[in-house]
CSV table of C-alpha atoms in Angstrom, one decimal:
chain,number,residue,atom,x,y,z
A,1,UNK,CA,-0.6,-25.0,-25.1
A,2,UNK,CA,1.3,-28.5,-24.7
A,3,UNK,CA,2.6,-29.4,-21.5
A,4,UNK,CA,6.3,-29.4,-21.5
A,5,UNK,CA,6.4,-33.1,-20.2
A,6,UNK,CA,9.3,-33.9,-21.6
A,7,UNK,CA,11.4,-31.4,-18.8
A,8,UNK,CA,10.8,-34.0,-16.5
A,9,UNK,CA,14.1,-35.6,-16.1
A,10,UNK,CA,16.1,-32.9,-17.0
A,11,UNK,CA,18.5,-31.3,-14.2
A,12,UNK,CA,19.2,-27.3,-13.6
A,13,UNK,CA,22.9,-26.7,-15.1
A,14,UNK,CA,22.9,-23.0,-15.1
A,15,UNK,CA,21.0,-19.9,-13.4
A,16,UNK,CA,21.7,-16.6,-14.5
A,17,UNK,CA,20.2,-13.8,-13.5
A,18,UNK,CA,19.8,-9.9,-15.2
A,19,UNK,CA,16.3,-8.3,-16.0
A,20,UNK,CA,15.3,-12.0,-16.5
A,21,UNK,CA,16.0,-15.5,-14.0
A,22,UNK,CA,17.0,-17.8,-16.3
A,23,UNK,CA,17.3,-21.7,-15.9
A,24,UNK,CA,18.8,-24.3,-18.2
A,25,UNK,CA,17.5,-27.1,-18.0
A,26,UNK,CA,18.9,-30.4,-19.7
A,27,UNK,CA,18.8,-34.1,-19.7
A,28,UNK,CA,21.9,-35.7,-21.3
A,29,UNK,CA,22.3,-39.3,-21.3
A,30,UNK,CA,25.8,-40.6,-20.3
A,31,UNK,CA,27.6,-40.7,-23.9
A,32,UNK,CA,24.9,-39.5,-26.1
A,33,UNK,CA,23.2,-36.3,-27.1
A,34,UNK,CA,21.0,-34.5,-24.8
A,35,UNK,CA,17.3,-35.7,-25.3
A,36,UNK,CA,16.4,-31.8,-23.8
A,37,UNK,CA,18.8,-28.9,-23.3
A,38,UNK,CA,16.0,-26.0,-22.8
A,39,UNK,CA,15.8,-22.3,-21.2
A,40,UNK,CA,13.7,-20.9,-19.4
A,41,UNK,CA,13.3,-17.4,-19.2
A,42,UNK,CA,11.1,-15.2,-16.2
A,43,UNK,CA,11.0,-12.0,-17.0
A,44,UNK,CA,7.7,-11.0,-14.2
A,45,UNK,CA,7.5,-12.1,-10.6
A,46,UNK,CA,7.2,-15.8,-9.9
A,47,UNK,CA,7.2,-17.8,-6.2
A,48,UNK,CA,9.5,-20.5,-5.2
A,49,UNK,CA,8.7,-22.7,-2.6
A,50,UNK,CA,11.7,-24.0,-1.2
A,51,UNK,CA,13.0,-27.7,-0.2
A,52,UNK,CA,11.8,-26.4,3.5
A,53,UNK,CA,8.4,-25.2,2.5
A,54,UNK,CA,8.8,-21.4,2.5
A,55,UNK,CA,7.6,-19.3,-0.1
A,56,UNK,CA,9.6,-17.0,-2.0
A,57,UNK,CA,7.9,-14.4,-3.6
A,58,UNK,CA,10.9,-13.3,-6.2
A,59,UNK,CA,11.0,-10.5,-9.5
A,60,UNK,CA,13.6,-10.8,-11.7
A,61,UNK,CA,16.6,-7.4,-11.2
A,62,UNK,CA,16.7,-7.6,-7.8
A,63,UNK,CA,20.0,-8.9,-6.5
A,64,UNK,CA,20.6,-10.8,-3.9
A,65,UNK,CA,17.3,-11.2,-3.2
A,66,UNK,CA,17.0,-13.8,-5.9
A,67,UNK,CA,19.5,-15.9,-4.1
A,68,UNK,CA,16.9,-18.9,-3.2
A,69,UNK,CA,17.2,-20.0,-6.6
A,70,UNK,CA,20.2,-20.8,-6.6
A,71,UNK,CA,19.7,-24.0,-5.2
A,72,UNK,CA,17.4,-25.1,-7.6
A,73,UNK,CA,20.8,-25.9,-9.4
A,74,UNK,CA,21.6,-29.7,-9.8
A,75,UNK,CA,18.1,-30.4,-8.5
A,76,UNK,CA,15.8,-32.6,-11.3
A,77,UNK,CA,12.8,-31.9,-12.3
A,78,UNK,CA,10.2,-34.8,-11.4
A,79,UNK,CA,7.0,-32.6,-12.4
A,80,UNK,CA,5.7,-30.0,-14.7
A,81,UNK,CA,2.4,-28.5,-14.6
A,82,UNK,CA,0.7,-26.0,-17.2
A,83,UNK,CA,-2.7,-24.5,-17.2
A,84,UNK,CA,-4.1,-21.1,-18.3
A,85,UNK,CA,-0.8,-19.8,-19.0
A,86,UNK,CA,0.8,-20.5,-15.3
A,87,UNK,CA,3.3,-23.0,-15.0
A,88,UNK,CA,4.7,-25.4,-11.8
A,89,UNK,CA,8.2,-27.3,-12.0
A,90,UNK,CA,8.8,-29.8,-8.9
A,91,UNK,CA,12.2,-30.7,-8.3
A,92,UNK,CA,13.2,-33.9,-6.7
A,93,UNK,CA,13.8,-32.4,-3.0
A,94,UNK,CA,10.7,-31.1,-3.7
A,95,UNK,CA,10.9,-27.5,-4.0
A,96,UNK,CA,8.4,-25.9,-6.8
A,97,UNK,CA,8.9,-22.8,-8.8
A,98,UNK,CA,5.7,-21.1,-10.1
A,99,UNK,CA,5.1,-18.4,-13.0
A,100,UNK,CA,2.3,-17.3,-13.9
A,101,UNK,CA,0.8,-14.9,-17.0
A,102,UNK,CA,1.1,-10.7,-16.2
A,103,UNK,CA,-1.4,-8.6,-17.6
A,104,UNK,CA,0.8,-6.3,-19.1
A,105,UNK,CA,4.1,-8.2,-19.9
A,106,UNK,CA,5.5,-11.5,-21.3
A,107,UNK,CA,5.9,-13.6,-18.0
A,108,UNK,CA,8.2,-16.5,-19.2
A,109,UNK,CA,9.3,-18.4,-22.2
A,110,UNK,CA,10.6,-21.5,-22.7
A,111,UNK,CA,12.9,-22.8,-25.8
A,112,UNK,CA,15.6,-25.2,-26.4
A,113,UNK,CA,16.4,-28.4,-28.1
A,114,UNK,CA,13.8,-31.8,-27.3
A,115,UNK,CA,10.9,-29.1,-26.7
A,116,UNK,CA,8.1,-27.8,-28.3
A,117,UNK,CA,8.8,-23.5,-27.7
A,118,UNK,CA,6.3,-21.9,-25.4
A,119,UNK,CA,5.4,-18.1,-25.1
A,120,UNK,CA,3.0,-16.4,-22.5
A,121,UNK,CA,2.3,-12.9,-23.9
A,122,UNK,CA,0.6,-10.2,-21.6
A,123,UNK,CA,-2.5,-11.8,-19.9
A,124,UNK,CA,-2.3,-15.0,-21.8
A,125,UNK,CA,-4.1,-17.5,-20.2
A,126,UNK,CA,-4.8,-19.8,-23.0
């Protein structure tokens, strides 16, 4: 599996949340194309460590309680890290979300324009 690398740069324009947390995540020159305009999709439980240093431990369909991501919108991501399936964003007031592979379910995707797609099946880890 390829790092995603080329997030890096890209800012969080839109969360959405249902049975999935979604992010889109995009880097658009000024007057040009974007070079990235990607989703990603959670569909399993995930942490977020906020711009304080707590740890949320969040699962997609439940409410409010999703709420700390909603600052992750307009925040940039200046990192991305993939291995075994599990995978870190850093954003520039360095908060971090983290995903990792479930045993039984798809944990997240990620597709889009400027980016290779990525799937992690149940207890992927490759």
């Amino acid at each position: 599996m390829k790092i995603p690398e080329e997030l890096v740069g890209c800012a969080v324009r839109r969360t959405a949340f249902d049975f999935q947390v979604r992010l889109e995540l995009v880097d658009e020159p000024e007057d040009d194309e974007p070079r990235v305009d990607a989703e990603l999709v959670v569909e399993t439980s995930f942490r977020l460590r906020d711009a304080e240093g707590r740890c949320h431990d969040l699962r997609p369909a439940t409410g409010a309680a999703l709420a700390p991501v909603l600052d992750l919108f307009g925040r940039t991501v200046t990192a991305v890290r993939l291995r075994s399936g599990s995978l870190a964003l850093t954003f520039d007031d360095g908060a971090e979300l983290s995903v990792w592979p479930d045993p039984a379910y798809e944990s997240w995707w990620l597709t889009g324009h400027g980016i290779e797609p990525i799937l992690v099946g149940p207890g992927e880890s490759n």
